[in-house]
XYZ file of C-alpha atoms in Angstrom:
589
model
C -8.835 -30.981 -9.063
C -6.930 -30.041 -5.728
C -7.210 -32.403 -3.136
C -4.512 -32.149 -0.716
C -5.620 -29.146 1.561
C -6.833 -28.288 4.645
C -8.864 -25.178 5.403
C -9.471 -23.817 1.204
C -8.536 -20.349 2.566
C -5.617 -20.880 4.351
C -4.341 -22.880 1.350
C -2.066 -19.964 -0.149
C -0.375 -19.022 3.190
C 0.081 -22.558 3.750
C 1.536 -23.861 0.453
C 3.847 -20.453 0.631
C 4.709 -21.788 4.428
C 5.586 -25.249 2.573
C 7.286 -23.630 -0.475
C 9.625 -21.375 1.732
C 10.964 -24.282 4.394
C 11.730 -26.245 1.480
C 14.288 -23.908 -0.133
C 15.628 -21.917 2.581
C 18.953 -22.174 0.535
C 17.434 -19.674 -1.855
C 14.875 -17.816 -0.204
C 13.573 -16.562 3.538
C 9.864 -15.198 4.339
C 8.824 -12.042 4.638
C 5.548 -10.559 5.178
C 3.722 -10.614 1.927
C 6.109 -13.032 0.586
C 9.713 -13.540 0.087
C 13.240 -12.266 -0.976
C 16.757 -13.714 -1.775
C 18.018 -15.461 1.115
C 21.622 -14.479 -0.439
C 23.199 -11.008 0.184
C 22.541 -8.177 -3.058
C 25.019 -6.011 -3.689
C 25.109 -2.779 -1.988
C 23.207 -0.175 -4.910
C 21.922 -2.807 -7.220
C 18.343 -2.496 -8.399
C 16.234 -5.123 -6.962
C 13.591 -6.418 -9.376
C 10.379 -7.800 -6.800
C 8.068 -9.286 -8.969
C 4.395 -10.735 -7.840
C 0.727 -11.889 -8.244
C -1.807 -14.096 -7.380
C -1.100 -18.109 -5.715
C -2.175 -20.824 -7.935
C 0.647 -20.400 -10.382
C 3.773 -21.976 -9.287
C 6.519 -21.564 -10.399
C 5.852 -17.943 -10.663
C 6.127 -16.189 -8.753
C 7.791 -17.340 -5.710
C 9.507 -19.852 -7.053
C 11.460 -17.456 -9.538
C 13.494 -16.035 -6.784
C 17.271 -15.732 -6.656
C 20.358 -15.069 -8.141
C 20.262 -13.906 -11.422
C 16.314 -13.484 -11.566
C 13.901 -11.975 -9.443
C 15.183 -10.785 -5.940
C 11.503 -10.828 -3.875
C 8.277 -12.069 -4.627
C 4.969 -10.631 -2.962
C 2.100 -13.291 -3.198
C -1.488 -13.080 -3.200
C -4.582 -15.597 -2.394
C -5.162 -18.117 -5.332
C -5.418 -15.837 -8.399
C -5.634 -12.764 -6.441
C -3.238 -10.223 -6.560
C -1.128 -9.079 -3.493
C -2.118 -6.219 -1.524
C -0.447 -3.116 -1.479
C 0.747 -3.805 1.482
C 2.126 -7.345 0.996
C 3.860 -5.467 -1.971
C 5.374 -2.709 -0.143
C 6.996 -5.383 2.526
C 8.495 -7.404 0.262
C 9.716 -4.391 -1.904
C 11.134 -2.712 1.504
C 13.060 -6.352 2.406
C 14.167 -6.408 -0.922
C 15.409 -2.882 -1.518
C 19.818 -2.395 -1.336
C 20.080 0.711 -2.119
C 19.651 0.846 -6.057
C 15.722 1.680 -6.352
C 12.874 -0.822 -6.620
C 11.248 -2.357 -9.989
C 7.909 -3.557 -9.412
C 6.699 -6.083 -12.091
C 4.098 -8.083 -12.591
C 1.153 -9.306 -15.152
C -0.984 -6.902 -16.777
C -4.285 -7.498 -14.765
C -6.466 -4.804 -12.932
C -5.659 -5.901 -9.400
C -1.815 -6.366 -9.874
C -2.264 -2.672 -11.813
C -4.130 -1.051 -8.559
C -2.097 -2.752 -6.303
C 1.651 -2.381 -7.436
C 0.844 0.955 -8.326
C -0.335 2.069 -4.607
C 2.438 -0.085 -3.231
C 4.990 2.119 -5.417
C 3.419 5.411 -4.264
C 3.869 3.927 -0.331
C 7.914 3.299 -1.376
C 8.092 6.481 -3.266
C 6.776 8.311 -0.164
C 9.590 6.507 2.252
C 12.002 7.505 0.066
C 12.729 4.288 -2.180
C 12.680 5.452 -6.144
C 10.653 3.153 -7.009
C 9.091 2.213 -11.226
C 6.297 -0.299 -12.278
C 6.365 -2.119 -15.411
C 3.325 -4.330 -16.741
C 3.702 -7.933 -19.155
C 1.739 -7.898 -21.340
C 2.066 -10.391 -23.494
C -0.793 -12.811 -24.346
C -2.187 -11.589 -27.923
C -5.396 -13.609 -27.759
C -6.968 -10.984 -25.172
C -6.884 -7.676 -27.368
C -5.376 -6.492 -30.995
C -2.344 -5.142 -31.625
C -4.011 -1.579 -31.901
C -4.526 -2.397 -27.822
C -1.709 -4.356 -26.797
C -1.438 -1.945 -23.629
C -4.796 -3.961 -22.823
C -3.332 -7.512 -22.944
C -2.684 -9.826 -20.276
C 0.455 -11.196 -18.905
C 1.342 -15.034 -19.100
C 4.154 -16.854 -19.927
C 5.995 -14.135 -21.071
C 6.325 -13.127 -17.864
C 9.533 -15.428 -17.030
C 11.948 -13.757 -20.280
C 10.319 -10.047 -19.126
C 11.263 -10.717 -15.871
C 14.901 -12.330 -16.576
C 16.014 -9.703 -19.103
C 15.206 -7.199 -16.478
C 16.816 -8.635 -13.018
C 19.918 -9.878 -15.495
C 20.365 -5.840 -15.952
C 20.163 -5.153 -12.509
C 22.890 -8.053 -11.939
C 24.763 -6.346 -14.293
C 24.649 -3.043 -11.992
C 22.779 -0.778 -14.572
C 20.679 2.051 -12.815
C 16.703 2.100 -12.419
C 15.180 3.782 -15.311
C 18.115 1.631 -17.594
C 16.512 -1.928 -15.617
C 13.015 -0.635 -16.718
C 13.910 0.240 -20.463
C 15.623 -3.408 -20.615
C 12.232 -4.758 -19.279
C 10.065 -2.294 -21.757
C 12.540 -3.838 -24.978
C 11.526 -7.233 -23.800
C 7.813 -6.591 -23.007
C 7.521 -5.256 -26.647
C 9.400 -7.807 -28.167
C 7.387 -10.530 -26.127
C 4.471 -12.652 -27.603
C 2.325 -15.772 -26.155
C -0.945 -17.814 -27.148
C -2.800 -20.268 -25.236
C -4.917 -23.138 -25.741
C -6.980 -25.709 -23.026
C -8.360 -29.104 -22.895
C -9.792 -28.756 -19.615
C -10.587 -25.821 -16.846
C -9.198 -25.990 -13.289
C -10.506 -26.369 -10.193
C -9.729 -24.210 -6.888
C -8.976 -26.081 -3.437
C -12.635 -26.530 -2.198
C -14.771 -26.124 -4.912
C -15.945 -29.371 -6.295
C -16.317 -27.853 -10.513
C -13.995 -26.654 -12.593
C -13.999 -22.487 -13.367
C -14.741 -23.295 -17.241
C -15.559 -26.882 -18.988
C -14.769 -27.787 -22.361
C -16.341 -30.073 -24.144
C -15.973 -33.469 -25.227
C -13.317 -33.530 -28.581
C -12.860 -29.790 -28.224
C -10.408 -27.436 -27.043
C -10.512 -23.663 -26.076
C -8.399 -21.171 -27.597
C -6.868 -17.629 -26.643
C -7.238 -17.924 -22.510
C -5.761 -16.895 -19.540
C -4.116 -18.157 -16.067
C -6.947 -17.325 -14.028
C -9.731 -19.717 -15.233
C -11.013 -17.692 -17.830
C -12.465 -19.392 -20.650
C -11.088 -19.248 -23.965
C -12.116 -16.560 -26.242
C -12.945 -19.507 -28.841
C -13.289 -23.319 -29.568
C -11.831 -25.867 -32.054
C -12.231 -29.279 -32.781
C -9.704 -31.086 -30.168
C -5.979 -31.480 -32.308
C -3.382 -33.615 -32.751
C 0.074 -32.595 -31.064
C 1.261 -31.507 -34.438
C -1.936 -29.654 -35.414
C -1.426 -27.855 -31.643
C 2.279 -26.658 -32.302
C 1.236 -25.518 -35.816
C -1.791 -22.986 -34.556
C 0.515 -21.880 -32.054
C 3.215 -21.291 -33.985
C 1.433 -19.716 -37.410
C -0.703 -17.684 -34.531
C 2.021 -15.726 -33.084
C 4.130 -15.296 -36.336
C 1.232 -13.869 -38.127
C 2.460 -10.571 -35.086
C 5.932 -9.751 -35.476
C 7.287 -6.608 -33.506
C 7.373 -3.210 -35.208
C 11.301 -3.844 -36.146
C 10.844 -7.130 -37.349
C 9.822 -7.376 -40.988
C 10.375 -11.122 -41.258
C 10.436 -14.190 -38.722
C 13.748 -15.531 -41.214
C 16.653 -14.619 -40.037
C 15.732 -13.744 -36.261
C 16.366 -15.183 -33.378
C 13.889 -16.241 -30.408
C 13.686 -17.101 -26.918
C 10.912 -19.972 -27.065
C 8.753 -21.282 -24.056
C 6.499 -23.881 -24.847
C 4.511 -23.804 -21.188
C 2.332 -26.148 -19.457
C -0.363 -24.866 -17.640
C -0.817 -27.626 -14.918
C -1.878 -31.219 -16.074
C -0.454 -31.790 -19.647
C 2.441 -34.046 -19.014
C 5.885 -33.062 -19.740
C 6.141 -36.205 -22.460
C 3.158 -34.506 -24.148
C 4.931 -30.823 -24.131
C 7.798 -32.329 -25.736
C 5.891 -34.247 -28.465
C 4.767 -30.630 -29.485
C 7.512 -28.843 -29.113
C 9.557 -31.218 -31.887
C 7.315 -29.884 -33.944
C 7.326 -26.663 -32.919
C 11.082 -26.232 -33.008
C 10.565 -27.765 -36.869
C 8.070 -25.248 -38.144
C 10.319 -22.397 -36.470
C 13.107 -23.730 -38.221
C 11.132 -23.787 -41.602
C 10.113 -20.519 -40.948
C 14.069 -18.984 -40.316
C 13.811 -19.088 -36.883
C 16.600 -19.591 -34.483
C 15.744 -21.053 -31.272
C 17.955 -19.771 -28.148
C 17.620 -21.563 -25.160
C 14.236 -23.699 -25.821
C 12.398 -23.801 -22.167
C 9.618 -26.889 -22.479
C 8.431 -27.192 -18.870
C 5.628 -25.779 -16.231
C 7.181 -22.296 -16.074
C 3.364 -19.926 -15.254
C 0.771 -22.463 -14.713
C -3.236 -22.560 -13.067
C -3.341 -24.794 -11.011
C -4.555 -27.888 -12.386
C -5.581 -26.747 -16.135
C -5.089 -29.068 -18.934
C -3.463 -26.771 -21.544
C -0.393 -24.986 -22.750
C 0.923 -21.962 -24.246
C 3.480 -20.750 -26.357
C 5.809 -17.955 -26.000
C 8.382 -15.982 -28.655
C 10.646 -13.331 -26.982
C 12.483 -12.057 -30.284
C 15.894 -11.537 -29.227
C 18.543 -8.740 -30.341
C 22.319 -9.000 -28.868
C 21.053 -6.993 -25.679
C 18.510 -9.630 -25.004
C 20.412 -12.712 -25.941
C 22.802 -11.735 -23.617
C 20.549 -11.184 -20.669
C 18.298 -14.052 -21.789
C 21.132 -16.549 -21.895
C 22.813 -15.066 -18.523
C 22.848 -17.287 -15.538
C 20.284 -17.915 -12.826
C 19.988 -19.775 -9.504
C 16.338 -20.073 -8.119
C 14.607 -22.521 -6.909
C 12.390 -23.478 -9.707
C 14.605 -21.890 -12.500
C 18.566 -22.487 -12.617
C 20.870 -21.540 -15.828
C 24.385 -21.492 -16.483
C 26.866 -20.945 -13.364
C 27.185 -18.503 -10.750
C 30.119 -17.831 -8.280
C 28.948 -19.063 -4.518
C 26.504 -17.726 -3.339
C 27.294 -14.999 -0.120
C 24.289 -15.492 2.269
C 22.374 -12.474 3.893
C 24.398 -13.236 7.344
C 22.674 -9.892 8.802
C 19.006 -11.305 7.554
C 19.454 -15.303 7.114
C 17.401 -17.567 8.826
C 18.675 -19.260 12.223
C 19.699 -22.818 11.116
C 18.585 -25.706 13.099
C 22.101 -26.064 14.239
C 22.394 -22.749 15.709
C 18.705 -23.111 17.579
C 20.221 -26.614 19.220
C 23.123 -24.048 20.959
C 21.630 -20.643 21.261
C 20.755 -19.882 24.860
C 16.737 -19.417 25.017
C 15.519 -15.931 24.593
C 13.424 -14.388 26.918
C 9.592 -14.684 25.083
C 8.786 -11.392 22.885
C 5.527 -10.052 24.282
C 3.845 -8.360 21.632
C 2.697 -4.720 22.341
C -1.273 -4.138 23.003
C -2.411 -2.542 19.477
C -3.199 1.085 20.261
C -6.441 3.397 18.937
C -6.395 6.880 18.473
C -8.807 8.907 20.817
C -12.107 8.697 20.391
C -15.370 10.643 21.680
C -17.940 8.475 23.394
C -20.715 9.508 20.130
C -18.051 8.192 17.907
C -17.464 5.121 19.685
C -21.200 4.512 19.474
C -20.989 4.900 16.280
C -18.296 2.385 15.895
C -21.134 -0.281 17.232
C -23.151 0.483 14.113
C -20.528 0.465 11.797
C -19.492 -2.724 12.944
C -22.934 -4.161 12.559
C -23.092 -2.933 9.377
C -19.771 -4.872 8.643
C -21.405 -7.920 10.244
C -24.003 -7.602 7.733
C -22.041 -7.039 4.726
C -19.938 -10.474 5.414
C -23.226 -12.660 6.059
C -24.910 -11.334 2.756
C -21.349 -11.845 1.179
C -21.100 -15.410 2.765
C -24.802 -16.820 1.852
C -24.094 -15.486 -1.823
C -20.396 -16.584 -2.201
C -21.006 -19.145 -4.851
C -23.673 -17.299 -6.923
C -21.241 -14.660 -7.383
C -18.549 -16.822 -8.449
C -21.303 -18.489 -10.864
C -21.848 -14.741 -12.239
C -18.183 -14.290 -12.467
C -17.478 -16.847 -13.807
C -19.482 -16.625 -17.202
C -16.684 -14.439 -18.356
C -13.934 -13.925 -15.770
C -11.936 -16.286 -13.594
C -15.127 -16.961 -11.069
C -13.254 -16.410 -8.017
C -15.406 -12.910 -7.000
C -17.289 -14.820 -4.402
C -14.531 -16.868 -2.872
C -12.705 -12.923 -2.914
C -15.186 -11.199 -1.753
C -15.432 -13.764 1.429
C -11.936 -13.114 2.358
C -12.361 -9.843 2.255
C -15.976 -9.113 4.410
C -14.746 -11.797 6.847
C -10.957 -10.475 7.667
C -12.744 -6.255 7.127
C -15.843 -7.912 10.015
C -12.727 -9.479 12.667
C -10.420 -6.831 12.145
C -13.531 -3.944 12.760
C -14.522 -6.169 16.009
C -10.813 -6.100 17.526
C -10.878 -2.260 16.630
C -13.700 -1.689 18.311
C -13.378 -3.880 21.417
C -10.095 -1.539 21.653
C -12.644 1.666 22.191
C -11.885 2.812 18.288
C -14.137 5.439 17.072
C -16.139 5.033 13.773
C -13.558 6.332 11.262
C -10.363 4.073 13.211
C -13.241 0.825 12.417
C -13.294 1.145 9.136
C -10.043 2.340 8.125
C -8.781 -1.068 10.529
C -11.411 -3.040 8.158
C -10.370 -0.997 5.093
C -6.138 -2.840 5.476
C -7.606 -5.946 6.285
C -10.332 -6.101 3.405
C -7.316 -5.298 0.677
C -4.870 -7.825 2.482
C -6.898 -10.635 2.929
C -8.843 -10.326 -0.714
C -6.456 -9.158 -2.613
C -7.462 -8.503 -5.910
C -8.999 -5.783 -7.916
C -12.101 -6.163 -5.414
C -9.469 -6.006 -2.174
C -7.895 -2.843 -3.369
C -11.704 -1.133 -4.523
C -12.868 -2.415 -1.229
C -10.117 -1.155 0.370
C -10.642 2.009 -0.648
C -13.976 2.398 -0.098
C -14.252 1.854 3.769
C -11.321 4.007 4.074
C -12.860 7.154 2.034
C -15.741 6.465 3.957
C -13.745 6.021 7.272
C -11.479 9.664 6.518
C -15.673 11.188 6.824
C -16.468 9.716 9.455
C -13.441 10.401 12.316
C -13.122 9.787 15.791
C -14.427 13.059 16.747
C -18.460 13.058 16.317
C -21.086 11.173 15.793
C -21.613 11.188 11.807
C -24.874 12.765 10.549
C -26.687 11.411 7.834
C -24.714 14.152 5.688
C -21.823 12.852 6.300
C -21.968 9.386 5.509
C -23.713 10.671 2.236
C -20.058 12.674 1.707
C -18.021 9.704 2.936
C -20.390 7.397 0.034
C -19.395 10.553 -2.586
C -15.690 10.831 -1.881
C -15.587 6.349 -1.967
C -16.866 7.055 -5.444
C -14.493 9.585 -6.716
C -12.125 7.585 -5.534
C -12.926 4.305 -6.929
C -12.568 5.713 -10.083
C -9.855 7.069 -9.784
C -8.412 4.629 -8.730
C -9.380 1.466 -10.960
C -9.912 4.634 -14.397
C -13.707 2.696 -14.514
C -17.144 5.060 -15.438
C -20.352 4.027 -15.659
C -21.318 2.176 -18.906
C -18.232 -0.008 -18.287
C -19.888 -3.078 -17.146
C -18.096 -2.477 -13.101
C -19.348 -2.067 -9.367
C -19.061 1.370 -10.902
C -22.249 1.375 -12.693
C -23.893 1.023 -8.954
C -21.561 2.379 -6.675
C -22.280 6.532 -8.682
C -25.668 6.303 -8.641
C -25.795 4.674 -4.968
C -23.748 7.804 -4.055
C -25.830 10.558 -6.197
C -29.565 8.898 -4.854
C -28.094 8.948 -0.963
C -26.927 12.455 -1.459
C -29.878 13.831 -2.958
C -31.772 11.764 -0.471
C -29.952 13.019 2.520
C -29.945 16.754 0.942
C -34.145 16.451 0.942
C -33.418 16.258 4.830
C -34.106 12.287 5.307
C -33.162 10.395 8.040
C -30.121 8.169 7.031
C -31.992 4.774 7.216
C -34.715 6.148 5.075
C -31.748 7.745 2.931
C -30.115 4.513 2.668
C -32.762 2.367 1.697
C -33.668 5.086 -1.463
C -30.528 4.780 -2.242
C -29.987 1.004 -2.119
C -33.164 0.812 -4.282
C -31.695 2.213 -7.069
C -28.263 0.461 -6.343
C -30.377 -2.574 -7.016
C -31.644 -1.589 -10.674
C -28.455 -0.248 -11.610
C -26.383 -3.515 -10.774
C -30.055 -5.561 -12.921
C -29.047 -3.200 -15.442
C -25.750 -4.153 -15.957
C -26.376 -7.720 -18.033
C -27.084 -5.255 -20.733
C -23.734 -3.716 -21.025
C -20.695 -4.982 -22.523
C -17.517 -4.804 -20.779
C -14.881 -2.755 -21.425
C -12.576 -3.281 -17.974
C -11.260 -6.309 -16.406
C -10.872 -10.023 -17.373
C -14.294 -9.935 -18.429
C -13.914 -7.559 -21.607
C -11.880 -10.173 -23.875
C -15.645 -12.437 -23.127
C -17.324 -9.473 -23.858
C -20.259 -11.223 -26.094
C -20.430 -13.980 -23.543
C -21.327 -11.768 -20.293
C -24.391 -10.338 -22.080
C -27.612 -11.438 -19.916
C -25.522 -11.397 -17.233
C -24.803 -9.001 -14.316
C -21.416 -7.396 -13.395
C -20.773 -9.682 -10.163
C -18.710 -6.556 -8.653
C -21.879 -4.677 -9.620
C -24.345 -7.449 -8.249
C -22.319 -7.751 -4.752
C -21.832 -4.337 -4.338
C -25.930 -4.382 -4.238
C -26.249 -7.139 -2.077
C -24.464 -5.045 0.090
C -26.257 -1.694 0.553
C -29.434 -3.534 1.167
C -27.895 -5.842 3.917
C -26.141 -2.275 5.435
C -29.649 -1.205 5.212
C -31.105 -3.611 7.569
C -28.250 -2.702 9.978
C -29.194 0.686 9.913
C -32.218 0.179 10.830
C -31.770 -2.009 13.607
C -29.199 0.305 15.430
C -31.628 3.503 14.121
């Protein structure tokens, strides 16, 4: 378990505080993150690459020369926010264009891709490219579906060892396409982990047993086995992933391979390397030759007792590029000419601070609010009650919604969801003590919600209060019809957005009919409290009716069998919440 830490959900901004004043020789902070503390080349592509805390060394700690040049970073196992993205992408950026890469999870998915629309729109060419790699969590039929683990470090290297090389944007992202499809890992567990402040694991195993075919997030393994010997580890790995070859590969004899054999967190490195003999041995029986053998903590979580294997089957192109030196902190290869620091972004040393002559203190400007009519800043007063409401129901249900997640996810939709309400609640208050109207509120709630969460829930979140915000305004005081448009357009949106319908086992499966029962509700000419409460009625049955489904979306759907019984705990929070906005409403009616 993790028990060095102060306040649990400060604990990714401080270990990233920690992590960047320890190698300032490779990296500086940005917002969202950080970038190469050495100079890029004027036109090269600069490969950012990012996701969730909780998995060091990735992703922060695969920054530098010769691999990735920025790294945006999220709350434990949440993905960054767009914004966080965009802010390390925009440090990053020399002139070449912008690769955005990351694992294949929803979040990461929403979020790159609305932080590469924002650098599109300032005029950065900007492309996206997803690892997907892990073949326990869907078929080859599906492997668009899979998830991204290990295999994220040779993805990753092949691509910013092209962009060292100089080669344009769209030849970076075929480099990182031949290695994602050529890229192949498999998992196994002793042991679950356990995130700062909680006092259980995420996922137990039991006694003499191990789980098979999991994640980085603290998702349970999509099987169990009797607990094995190293050498009976390294040979299910190993017959596992050479029972997939790619497309072009008829045979494993004869080929060559990059090999990672990873730890996830607690197995010790004498324990990796009693496996991996044997794993380099079976490859070798097989025809296998090994190219630069990593055995290490490369992608872990947290404190989980398990390891994975990786195969990145190599042609020239990718030997080359695989075998091509790196400087980072966590990840160093080969040699590299000095480095040439970034003297027009470095830090100030502690040398120059002693001499400098003391600035005259930076007084931050006041934030300003659009204009605002007096009915809309009344309005504001409800809408921040009703975001008052939405972060107590959120808080006093925190854990059971990590329990519900938890059955087949990663379990961290409570802790999430938390972040989120609180940061939307503060951020809505300082809005509105500013004299924002109703729409400014919740589009100020809307950034901080996504920051602050993260996460496939941070960047649905997001976009609900904003949809809902763009109805509203600063102009008027919104009618009952409009709300009931603003609920409408949040819908459309959210799917969209995250591709989710109804029957998929999401907040989807409430959030529609929520929006079609208050607009038929306000259309019959009710009052909006009366609306609401209709509305959150059936909200209610929609997210009981969910333990019926099986998943198709998210971490969940590998568990699929497993979440039956249970609710969607997007679908189950999103509940929670229209009847908590109901009792606002009618308090402030």
């Amino acid at each position: 378990m993790t028990r060095l830490f102060n306040d649990p959900a400060a604990f990714a901004d401080e270990a990233l505080e920690g992590f960047t004043a320890a190698h300032r020789r490779w990296v500086r902070p940005v917002t969202g993150g950080v970038v190469r503390a050495t100079a890029t080349p004027a036109g090269q592509v600069a490969v950012v690459i990012g996701g969730g805390s909780g998995h060091y060394p990735a992703f922060s700690g695969l920054v530098g020369r010769g691999l990735a040049h920025g790294a945006a970073v999220g709350n434990v196992f949440a993905s960054p926010s767009a914004r966080q993205i965009h802010s390390v992408a925009t440090a990053a950026h020399a002139g070449g264009g912008v690769l955005l890469m990351y694992g294949n999870y929803a979040g990461d998915v929403l979020h790159f891709g609305q932080a590469a629309e924002r650098l599109a729109a300032d005029g950065i060419e900007t492309r996206t490219f997803a690892v997907a790699d892990d073949i326990s969590s869907a078929g080859p039929e599906e492997s668009a579906k899979r998830r991204g683990i290990a295999g994220d470090l040779p993805v990753f290297k092949a691509a910013a060892a092209a962009a060292e090389q100089g080669l344009p944007l769209e030849e970076v992202l075929r480099v990182a396409e031949r290695a994602g499809a050529r890229t192949r890992s498999f998992g196994i567990a002793f042991s679950g982990c356990t995130l700062p402040g909680a006092d259980h694991p995420l996922f137990t195993v039991p006694e003499a047993r191990m789980a098979v075919g999991l994640g980085i997030h603290g998702e349970p393994g999509i099987g169990e086995e009797a607990l094995p010997t190293a050498d009976e580890a390294a040979r299910l790995l190993v017959e596992t992933l050479l029972k997939e070859l790619p497309e072009d590969v008829a045979d494993p004899a004869g080929q060559r391979a990059a090999v990672i054999l990873n730890g996830l967190g607690s197995v010790k490195y004498e324990e990796l390397f009693v496996v991996y003999r044997r794993v380099a041995a079976l490859l070798g029986d097989a025809g296998v030759e090994i190219v630069d053998p990593e055995v290490g903590e490369l992608v872990t979580s947290f404190d989980m007792a398990g390891m994975s294997l990786t195969l990145t089957w190599l042609d020239d192109r990718l030997e080359e590029l695989w075998r091509a030196p790196a400087d980072t902190p966590a990840y160093r290869k080969g040699a590299l000419d000095a480095a040439v620091p970034d003297l027009d972004r470095a830090p100030v040393t502690a040398a120059a601070q002693d001499t400098a002559v003391p600035a005259a203190p930076v007084v931050p400007a006041a934030p300003v609010v659009p204009a605002a009519s007096d009915a809309s800043r009344r309005a504001a007063g409800t809408v921040l009650a009703a975001l008052d409401a939405v972060a107590r129901v959120v808080d006093a249900h925190a854990d059971e919604l990590g329990r519900i997640d938890a059955v087949a996810g990663d379990g961290d939709h409570g802790i999430g969801m938390r972040r989120g309400s609180t940061a939307a609640h503060r951020a809505a208050a300082d809005a509105h003590g500013l004299g924002a109207g109703a729409g400014t509120v919740l589009t100020r709630a809307a950034d901080a919600w996504a920051d602050k969460a993260g996460g496939t829930s941070g960047a649905l979140w997001g976009t609900i209060l904003r949809s809902l915000g763009t109805a509203l305004g600063d102009r008027d005081a919104p009618d009952a019809a409009r709300v009931a448009e603003g609920v409408t357009e949040a819908s459309a949106a959210v799917r969209g957005l995250g591709g989710a319908e109804v029957g998929d086992k999401t907040m989807v499966d409430v959030l529609v009919p929520f929006a079609d029962a208050l607009a038929a509700a306000t259309g019959e000419g009710l009052p909006l409290a009366d609306a609401w409460d209709r509305a959150a009625t059936t909200a209610t049955a929609a997210a009981a009716g969910t333990a019926d489904l099986l998943p198709r979306r998210g971490r969940a759907r590998p568990h699929a069998e497993k979440s039956l019984g249970t609710p969607d705990a997007g679908a189950h929070s999103l509940a929670l919440i229209t009847r908590a906005v109901h009792g606002a409403l009618l308090d402030h009616h």
